[in-house]
Coordinates of C-alpha atoms and ligand atoms in Angstrom, one line a residue:
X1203 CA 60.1 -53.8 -76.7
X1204 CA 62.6 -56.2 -75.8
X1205 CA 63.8 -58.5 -78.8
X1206 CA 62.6 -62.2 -78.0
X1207 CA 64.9 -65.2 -78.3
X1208 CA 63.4 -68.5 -79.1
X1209 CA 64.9 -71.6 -78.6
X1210 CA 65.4 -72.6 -82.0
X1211 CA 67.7 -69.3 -81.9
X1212 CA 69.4 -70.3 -78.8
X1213 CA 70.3 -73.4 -79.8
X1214 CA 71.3 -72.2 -83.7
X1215 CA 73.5 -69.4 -81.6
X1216 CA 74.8 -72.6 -79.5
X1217 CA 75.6 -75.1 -82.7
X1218 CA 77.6 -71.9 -84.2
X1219 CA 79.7 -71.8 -81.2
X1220 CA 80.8 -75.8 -81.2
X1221 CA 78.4 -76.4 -78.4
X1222 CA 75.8 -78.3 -80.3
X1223 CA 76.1 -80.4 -83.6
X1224 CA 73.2 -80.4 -86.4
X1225 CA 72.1 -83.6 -84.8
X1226 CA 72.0 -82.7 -81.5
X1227 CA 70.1 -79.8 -81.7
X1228 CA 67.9 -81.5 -83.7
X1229 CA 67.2 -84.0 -81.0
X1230 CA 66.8 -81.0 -78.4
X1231 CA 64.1 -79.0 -80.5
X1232 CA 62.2 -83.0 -80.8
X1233 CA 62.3 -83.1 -77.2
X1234 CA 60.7 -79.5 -76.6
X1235 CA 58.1 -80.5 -79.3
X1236 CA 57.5 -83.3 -77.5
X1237 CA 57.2 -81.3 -74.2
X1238 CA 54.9 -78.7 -75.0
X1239 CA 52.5 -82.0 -76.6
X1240 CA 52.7 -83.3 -72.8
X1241 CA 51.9 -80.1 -72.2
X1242 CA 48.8 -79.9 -73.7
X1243 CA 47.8 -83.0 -72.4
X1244 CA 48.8 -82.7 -68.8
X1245 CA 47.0 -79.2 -68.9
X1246 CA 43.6 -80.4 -70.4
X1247 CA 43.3 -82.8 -66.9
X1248 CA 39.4 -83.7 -66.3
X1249 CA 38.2 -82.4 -69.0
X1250 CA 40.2 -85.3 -71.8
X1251 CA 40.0 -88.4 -69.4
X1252 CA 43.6 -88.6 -68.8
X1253 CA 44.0 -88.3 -64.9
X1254 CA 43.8 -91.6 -62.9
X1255 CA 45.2 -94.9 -63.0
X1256 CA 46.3 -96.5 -66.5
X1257 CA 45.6 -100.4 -64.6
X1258 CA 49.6 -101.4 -65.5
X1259 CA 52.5 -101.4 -63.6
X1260 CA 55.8 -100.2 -64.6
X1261 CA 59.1 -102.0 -64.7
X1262 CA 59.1 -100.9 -60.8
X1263 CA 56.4 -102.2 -60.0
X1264 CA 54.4 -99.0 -59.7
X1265 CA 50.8 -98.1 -60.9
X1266 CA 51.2 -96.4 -64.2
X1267 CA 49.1 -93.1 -64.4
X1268 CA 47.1 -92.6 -67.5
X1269 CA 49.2 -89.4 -67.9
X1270 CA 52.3 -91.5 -67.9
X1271 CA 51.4 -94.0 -69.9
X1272 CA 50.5 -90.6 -72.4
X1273 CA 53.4 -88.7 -71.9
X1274 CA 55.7 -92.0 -72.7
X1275 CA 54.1 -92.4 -76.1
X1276 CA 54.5 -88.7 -77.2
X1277 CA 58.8 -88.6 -76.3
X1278 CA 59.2 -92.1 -78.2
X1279 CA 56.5 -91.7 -81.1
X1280 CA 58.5 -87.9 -81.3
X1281 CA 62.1 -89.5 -81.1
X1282 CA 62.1 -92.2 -83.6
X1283 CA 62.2 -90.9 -87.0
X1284 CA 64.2 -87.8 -87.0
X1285 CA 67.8 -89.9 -87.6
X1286 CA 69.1 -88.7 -84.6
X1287 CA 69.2 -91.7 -82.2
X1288 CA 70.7 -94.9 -81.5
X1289 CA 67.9 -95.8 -78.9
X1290 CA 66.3 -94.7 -75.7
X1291 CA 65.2 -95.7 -72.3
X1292 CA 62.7 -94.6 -70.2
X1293 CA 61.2 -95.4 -66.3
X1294 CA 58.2 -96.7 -67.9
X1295 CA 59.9 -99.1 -70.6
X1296 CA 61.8 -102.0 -68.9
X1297 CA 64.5 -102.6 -71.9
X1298 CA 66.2 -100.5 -74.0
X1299 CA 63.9 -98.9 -76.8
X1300 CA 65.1 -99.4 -80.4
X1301 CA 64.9 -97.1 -83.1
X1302 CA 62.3 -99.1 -85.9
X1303 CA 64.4 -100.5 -88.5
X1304 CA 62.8 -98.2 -91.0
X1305 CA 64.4 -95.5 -89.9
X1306 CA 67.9 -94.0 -90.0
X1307 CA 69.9 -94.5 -86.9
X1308 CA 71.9 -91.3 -85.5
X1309 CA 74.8 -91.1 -82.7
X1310 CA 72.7 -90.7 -79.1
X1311 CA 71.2 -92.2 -76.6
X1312 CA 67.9 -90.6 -75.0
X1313 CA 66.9 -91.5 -71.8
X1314 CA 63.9 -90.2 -69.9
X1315 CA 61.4 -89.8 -66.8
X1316 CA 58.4 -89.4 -69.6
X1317 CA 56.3 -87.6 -65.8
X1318 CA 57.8 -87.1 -62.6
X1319 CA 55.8 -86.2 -59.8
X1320 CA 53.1 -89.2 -60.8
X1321 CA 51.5 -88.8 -57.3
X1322 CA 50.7 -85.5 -58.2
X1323 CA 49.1 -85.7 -61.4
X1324 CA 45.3 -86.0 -59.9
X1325 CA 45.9 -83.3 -57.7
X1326 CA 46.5 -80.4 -60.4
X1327 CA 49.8 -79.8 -58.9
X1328 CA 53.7 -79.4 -60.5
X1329 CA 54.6 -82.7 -63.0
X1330 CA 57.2 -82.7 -65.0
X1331 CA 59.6 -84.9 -67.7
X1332 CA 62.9 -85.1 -67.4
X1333 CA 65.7 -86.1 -69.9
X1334 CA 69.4 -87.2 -70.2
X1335 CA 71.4 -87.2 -73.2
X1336 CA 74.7 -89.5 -74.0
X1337 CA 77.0 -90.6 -77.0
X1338 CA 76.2 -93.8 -78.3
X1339 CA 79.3 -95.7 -77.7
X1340 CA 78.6 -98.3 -81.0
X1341 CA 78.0 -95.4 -83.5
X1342 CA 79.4 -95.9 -86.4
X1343 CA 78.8 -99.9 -86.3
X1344 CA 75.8 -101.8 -87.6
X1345 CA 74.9 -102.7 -83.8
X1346 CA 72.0 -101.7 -81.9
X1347 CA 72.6 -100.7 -78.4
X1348 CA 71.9 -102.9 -75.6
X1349 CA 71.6 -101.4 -71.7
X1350 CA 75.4 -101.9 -71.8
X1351 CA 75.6 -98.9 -73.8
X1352 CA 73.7 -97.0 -71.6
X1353 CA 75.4 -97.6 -68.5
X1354 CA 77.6 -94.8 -68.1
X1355 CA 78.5 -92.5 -65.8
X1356 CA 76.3 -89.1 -65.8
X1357 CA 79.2 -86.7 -66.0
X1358 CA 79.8 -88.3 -70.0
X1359 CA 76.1 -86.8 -70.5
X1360 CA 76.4 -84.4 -73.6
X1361 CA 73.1 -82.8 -72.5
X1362 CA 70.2 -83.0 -69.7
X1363 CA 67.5 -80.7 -69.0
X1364 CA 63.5 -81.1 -67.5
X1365 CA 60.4 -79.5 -68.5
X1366 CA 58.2 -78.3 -65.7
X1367 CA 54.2 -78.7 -66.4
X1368 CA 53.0 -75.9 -63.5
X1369 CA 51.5 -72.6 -63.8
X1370 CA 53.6 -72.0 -67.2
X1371 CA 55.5 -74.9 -69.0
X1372 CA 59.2 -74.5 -68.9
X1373 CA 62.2 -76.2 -70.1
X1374 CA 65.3 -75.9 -68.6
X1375 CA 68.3 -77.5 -70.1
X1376 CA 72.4 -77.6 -70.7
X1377 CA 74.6 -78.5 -73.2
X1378 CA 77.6 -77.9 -70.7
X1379 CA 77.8 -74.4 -70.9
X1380 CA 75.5 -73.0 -67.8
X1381 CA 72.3 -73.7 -67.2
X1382 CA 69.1 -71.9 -69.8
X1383 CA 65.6 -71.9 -69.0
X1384 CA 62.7 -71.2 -72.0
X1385 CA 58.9 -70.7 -71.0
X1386 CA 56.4 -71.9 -73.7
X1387 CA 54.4 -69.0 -74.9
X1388 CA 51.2 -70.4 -75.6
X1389 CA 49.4 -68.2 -78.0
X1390 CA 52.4 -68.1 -80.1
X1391 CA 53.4 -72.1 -79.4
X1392 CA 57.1 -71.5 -79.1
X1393 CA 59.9 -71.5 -76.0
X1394 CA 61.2 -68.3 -75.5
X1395 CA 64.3 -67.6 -74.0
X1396 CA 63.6 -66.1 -70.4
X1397 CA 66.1 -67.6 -67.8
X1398 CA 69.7 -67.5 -69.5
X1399 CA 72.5 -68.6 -67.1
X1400 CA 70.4 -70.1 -63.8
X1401 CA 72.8 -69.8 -61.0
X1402 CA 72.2 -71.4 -57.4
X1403 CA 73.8 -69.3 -54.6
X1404 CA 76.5 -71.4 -52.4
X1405 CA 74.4 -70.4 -49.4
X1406 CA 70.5 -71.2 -48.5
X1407 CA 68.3 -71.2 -45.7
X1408 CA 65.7 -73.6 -47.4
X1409 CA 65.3 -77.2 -47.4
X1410 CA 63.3 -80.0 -49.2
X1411 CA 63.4 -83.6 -48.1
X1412 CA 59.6 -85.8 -47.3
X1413 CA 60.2 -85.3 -43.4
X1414 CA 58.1 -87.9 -42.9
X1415 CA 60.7 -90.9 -43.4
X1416 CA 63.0 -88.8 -40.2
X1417 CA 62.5 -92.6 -38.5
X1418 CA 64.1 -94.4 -41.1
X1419 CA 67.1 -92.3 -42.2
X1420 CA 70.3 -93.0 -41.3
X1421 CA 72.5 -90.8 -38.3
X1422 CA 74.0 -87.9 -40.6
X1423 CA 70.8 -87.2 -42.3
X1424 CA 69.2 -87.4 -39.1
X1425 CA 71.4 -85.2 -37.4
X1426 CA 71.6 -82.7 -40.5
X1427 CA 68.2 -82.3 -40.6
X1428 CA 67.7 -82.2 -36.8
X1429 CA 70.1 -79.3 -36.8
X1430 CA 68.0 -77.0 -39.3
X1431 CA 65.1 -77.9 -37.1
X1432 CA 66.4 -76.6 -34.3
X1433 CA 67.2 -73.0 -36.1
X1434 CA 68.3 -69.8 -34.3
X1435 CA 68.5 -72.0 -30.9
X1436 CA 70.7 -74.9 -32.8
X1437 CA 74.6 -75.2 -33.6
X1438 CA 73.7 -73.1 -37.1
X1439 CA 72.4 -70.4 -35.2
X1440 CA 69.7 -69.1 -38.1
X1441 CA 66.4 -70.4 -38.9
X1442 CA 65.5 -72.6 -42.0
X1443 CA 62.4 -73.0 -44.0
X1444 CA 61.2 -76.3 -45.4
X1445 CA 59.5 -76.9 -48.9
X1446 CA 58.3 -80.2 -50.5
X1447 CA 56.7 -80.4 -53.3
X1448 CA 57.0 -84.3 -54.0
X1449 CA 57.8 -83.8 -57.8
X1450 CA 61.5 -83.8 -58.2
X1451 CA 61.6 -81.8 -61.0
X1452 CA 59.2 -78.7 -59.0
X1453 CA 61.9 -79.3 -56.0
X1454 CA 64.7 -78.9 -58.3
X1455 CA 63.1 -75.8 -60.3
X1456 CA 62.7 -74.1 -57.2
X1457 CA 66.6 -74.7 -56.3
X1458 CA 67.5 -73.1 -59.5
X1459 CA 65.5 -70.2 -58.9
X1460 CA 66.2 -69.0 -55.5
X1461 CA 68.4 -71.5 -53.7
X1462 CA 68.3 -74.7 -51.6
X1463 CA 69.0 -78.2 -50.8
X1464 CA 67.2 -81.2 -52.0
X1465 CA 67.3 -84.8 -50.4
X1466 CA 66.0 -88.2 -50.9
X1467 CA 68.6 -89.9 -49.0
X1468 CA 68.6 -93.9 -48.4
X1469 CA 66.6 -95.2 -46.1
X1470 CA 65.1 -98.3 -44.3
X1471 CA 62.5 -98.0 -46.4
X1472 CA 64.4 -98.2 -49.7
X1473 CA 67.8 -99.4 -48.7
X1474 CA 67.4 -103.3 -50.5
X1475 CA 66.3 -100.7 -54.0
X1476 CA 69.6 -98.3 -53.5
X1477 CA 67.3 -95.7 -52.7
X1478 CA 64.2 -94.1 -54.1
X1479 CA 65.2 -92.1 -57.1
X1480 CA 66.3 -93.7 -60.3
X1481 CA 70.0 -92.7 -61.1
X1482 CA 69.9 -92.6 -65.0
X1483 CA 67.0 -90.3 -65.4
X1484 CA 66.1 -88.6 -62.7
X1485 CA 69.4 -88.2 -60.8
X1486 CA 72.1 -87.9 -63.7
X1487 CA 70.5 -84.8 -65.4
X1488 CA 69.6 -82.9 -62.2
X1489 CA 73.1 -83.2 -61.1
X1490 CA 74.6 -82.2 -64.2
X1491 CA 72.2 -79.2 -64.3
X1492 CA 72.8 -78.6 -60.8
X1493 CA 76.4 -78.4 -61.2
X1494 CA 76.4 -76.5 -63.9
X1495 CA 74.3 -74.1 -62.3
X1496 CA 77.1 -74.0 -59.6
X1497 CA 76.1 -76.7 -57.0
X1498 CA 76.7 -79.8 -56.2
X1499 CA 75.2 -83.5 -55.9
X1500 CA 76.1 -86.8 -54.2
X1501 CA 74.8 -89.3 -52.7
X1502 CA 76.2 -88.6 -49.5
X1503 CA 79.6 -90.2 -50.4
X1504 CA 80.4 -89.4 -53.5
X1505 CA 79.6 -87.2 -56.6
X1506 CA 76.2 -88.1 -58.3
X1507 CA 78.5 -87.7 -61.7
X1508 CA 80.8 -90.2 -61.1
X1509 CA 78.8 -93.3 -60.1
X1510 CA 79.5 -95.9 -62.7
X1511 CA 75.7 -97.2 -63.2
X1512 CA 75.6 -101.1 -63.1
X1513 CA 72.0 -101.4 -64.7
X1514 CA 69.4 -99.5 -66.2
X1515 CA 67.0 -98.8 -64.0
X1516 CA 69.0 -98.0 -60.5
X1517 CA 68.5 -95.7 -57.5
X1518 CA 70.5 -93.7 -55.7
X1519 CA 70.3 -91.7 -52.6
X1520 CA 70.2 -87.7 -54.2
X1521 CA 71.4 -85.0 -52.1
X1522 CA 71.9 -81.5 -54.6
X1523 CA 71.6 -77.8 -54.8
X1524 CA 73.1 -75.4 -52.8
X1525 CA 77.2 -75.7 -52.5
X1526 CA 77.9 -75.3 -48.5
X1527 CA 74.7 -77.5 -47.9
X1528 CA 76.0 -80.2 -49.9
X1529 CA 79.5 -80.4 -48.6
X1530 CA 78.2 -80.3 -45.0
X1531 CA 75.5 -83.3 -45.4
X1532 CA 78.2 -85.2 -47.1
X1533 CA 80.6 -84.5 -44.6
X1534 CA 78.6 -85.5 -42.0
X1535 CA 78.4 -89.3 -43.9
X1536 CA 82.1 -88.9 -44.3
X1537 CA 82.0 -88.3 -40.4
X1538 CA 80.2 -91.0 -39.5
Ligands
LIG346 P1 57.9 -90.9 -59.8 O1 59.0 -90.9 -60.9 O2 57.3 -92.2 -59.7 O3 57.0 -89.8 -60.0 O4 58.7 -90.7 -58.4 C1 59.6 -89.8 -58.1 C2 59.1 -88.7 -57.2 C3 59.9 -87.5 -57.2 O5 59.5 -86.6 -58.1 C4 59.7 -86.9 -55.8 O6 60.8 -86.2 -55.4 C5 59.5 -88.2 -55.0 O7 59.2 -89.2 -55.9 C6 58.4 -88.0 -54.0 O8 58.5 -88.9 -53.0 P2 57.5 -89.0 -51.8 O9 56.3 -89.7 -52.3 O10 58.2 -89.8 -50.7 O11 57.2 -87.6 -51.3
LIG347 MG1 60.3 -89.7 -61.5

């Protein structure tokens, strides 16, 4: 039988090389402790009372599920004590999260979408959590972070990954050196090492974007799209296949498995907002996973990695996965 590799192993391997420090991997086994009890919770649907609406709204203005709501709780109850953060943020906090003054303060941020894919929690379909990972610029002084801290650019993340809440819970992270993905083995209650090095070929014929916005995009998406549409009888000469799953992190999962391009580019609809997807935590870590898995992501002018975020919660327009996809949307912005 084939020796299994768990991720404490992986990530004990990883701090050996220089990759990881004690802190940091610390922070990544709280996170995947704190996955598989969203896990649990996600899975048990009907049966605990935790599908519908919570009654709040979040900082955007949208109904809080009872699983988000949940799943928030678990990653910041998880994350405060263990000494290795400065603070965190998340989509369902509006300010910055500080570490209780009882405990010891460590040198990262933590940032997370606690469950994306909200609309499909009541359906039993794909959710998942996503996470993002910087240096806390102040450590070392008695401050405490403010969003300030946060804001900066997603290619100083030291780590990112998701976890996916489907037919198996996976996580799927990096710590810059590829891209590793770890399925939770229930009976025995541990990831085990099962995807190492994801790759995304540089070529697909597979697409995800909510085709139902097509009015209110702008001309290169439009046009891009229109093209794929048309297939073997269009410019590209081949036929494409679409695939939406409305859960970013199910989209993105299935781009690192097998190919493909992702969008939610701006539209009319959410042009005033920047876009629909928030930058920090959703955006941030699926670009840096994407590159590192080979890909690439921008907004349709420029690399996801390099925006300079201006405040917490901001959207961007996300176009990512597969390499000659990419360029050629964002070429066709260039264009026009
Ligand atoms: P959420 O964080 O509130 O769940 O919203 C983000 C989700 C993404 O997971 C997904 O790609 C997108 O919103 C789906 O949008 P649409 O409802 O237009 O299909
Ligand atoms: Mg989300």
């Amino acid at each position: 039988m084939q020796k299994r590799v768990s991720l404490t192993q992986f990530l004990i391997a990883e701090q050996r090389a220089g990759r990881v420090s004690p802190d940091l991997r610390l922070l990544l086994e709280v996170v995947a402790r704190a996955v598989k009890a969203i896990g649990v919770n996600v899975s048990k649907g009907a049966l605990a009372d935790v599908l519908g609406d919570a009654g709040t709204d979040n900082v955007q203005g949208e109904a809080q599920k009872k699983l988000d709501v949940i799943a928030n709780e678990i990653l910041l109850e998880a994350n405060e004590w263990g000494g290795h953060l400065a603070a965190m943020a998340s989509e369902e906090v509006e300010t910055v999260h500080q570490i209780p003054f009882d405990y010891p303060k460590g040198g990262f941020l933590l940032l997370f979408d606690p469950l994306d894919g909200s609309s499909n929690i009541d359906i039993n379909v794909t959710v998942g959590t996503i996470f993002s990972v910087l240096k806390n610029p102040l450590a070392g002084q008695a401050k405490d972070p403010t969003e300030r801290d946060f804001l900066q650019p997603g290619r100083e993340q030291v780590a990112a990954g998701y976890a996916t809440y489907g037919p198996s819970t996976q996580l799927v992270l990096t710590v810059g050196n590829g891209v590793h993905g770890f399925t939770l083995d229930r009976e025995f209650g541990g990831f085990v090492y099962t995807h190492p090095f994801m790759t995304i070929p540089a070529a697909t014929h597979e697409f995800a974007i909510n085709a139902s916005n097509v009015r209110y995009w702008e001309k290169p998406v439009q046009r891009y799209i229109a093209e794929l549409q048309q297939g073997k009888d269009g410019p590209r000469g081949e036929d494409f296949n679409m695939r939406w799953v409305a859960s970013m992190v199910a989209d993105v999962h299935r781009i690192l498995t097998r190919g493909g391009i992702f969008l939610y580019p701006l539209d009319d609809k959410t042009r005033a907002q920047g876009g629909k997807l928030r930058l920090m935590y959703e955006a941030n870590p699926m670009a840096l996973l994407i590159e590192q898995a080979g890909g690439a992501a921008t907004n349709g002018h420029e690399r996801i990695l390099d925006i300079k975020p201006h405040k917490l919660h901001q959207r961007v327009a996300v176009i990512l996965g597969s390499k000659n996809e990419v360029e050629r949307v964002t070429s066709y912005h260039h264009e026009a």
